Short mmCIF file of C-alpha atoms in Angstrom, two decimals:
data_model
loop_
_atom_site.label_atom_id
_atom_site.label_comp_id
_atom_site.label_asym_id
_atom_site.label_seq_id
_atom_site.Cartn_x
_atom_site.Cartn_y
_atom_site.Cartn_z
CA MET N 1 -12.74 -8.97 -1.78
CA THR N 2 -12.51 -12.17 -3.76
CA ALA N 3 -10.24 -11.28 -6.66
CA ALA N 4 -7.73 -8.51 -7.23
CA PRO N 5 -8.83 -5.85 -9.74
CA PRO N 6 -6.86 -5.56 -13.00
CA GLY N 7 -3.28 -4.40 -12.43
CA TRP N 8 -3.19 -5.56 -8.79
CA THR N 9 -1.91 -8.81 -7.31
CA GLY N 10 -2.65 -10.32 -3.94
CA ALA N 11 -0.34 -10.31 -0.94
CA PRO N 12 -0.02 -12.75 2.00
CA ILE N 13 -2.68 -10.85 4.04
CA ALA N 14 -6.26 -10.87 2.70
CA ASP N 15 -7.25 -7.65 0.86
CA VAL N 16 -3.69 -6.25 0.90
CA LEU N 17 -2.74 -5.71 -2.73
CA ARG N 18 0.33 -4.69 -4.67
CA ARG N 19 1.06 -3.31 -8.11
CA ARG N 20 3.93 -1.76 -10.04
CA TYR N 21 3.70 1.82 -11.18
CA VAL N 22 5.19 2.70 -14.55
CA ALA N 23 7.91 5.31 -15.00
CA HIS N 24 7.97 6.97 -18.42
CA ALA N 25 11.56 8.15 -18.82
CA ASP N 26 13.31 10.20 -21.47
CA SER N 27 16.37 12.48 -21.64
CA ARG N 28 14.65 15.10 -19.41
CA GLY N 29 13.83 12.74 -16.52
CA ALA N 30 10.78 10.63 -15.75
CA PHE N 31 7.05 10.85 -15.08
CA SER N 32 4.87 8.38 -13.15
CA GLU N 33 1.23 8.29 -12.19
CA LEU N 34 1.17 7.38 -8.50
CA TRP N 35 -2.59 7.30 -8.03
CA ARG N 36 -5.72 7.28 -10.14
CA ALA N 37 -9.25 6.96 -8.74
CA SER N 38 -10.03 4.06 -11.05
CA TRP N 39 -7.21 2.06 -9.41
CA THR N 40 -8.49 2.27 -5.83
CA ASP N 41 -12.23 3.05 -6.07
CA PRO N 42 -13.07 -0.58 -6.99
CA LEU N 43 -11.29 -1.73 -3.81
CA GLY N 44 -14.27 -0.61 -1.73
CA GLY N 45 -12.45 1.82 0.53
CA ARG N 46 -13.41 5.35 1.41
CA PRO N 47 -12.62 8.12 -1.10
CA PHE N 48 -8.97 9.08 -1.37
CA VAL N 49 -8.52 12.19 0.76
CA GLN N 50 -4.86 12.61 1.67
CA ALA N 51 -1.38 12.14 0.19
CA ASN N 52 1.83 12.15 2.23
CA LEU N 53 5.51 11.73 1.42
CA SER N 54 7.83 10.07 3.90
CA ARG N 55 11.56 9.71 3.23
CA SER N 56 13.67 7.43 5.39
CA LEU N 57 17.41 7.05 5.63
CA PRO N 58 18.96 3.56 5.49
CA ARG N 59 18.32 1.39 8.59
CA VAL N 60 15.43 3.60 9.79
CA LEU N 61 12.39 1.87 11.28
CA ARG N 62 9.07 3.67 10.87
CA GLY N 63 6.67 3.16 13.75
CA LEU N 64 3.65 0.95 14.03
CA HIS N 65 0.31 2.43 13.18
CA VAL N 66 -3.27 1.43 12.48
CA HIS N 67 -5.82 3.25 10.37
CA ARG N 68 -9.36 2.45 11.41
CA HIS N 69 -11.11 4.68 8.87
CA GLN N 70 -8.77 5.03 5.92
CA ALA N 71 -6.88 2.76 3.60
CA ASP N 72 -3.19 3.31 2.84
CA LEU N 73 -1.58 3.34 -0.59
CA TRP N 74 2.18 3.20 -0.21
CA SER N 75 4.41 4.01 -3.19
CA VAL N 76 8.10 3.14 -3.05
CA LEU N 77 9.91 5.86 -4.99
CA ALA N 78 13.52 4.75 -4.44
CA GLY N 79 15.48 2.06 -2.67
CA VAL N 80 14.15 -1.03 -0.98
CA GLY N 81 12.22 -1.73 2.19
CA THR N 82 10.22 -4.22 4.18
CA ILE N 83 6.60 -3.89 5.24
CA ALA N 84 5.57 -6.00 8.25
CA LEU N 85 1.81 -6.55 8.38
CA VAL N 86 -0.45 -7.82 11.16
CA ASP N 87 -4.13 -8.34 10.35
CA LEU N 88 -6.03 -6.71 13.23
CA ARG N 89 -9.42 -6.43 11.54
CA PRO N 90 -12.36 -7.09 13.87
CA THR N 91 -13.57 -9.99 11.71
CA LEU N 92 -10.69 -11.96 13.23
CA ALA N 93 -11.59 -11.10 16.83
CA GLY N 94 -13.06 -14.54 17.44
CA ALA N 95 -10.18 -16.39 15.81
CA ARG N 96 -7.93 -18.51 18.01
CA GLY N 97 -4.20 -17.95 18.21
CA ALA N 98 -2.11 -15.13 16.83
CA PRO N 99 -3.51 -12.95 14.03
CA PRO N 100 -2.17 -13.49 10.50
CA THR N 101 1.15 -11.75 9.82
CA ALA N 102 3.27 -11.22 6.72
CA VAL N 103 6.55 -9.62 5.73
CA LEU N 104 6.43 -7.97 2.33
CA PRO N 105 9.69 -6.88 0.67
CA VAL N 106 9.25 -3.80 -1.54
CA GLU N 107 11.42 -1.88 -3.98
CA ALA N 108 11.26 1.22 -6.15
CA GLY N 109 8.20 1.00 -8.38
CA ASP N 110 6.06 -1.00 -5.94
CA GLN N 111 2.74 0.20 -4.59
CA VAL N 112 0.97 -1.51 -1.71
CA TYR N 113 -2.70 -1.01 -0.83
CA ILE N 114 -3.57 -1.71 2.82
CA PRO N 115 -7.30 -1.60 3.71
CA ALA N 116 -8.67 0.16 6.78
CA LEU N 117 -9.50 -1.91 9.86
#
């Protein structure tokens, strides 16, 4: 991908993108759209097929994982966190040295799109 689609900004790892979701609040509470096909379809990934919710207590480390056939869209609903990224895509297999890495701080309202391998 050469440029981020409207509403998305780049991140330190190629093709990883971030955006802010909007909370519409009133006296009853709040409503937010967390995903819309028009946001991720232009990113070239496979169709969106699964949604999960993970809640972590303070100082909890979630394990390492790689998705070879699906992209991730992470939405931070509350609090703050840190996403550590390592670019393991096969296009870098011939590169010398360590693969590109990045640490991405996130907070409530952030969404991060991570492409499949």
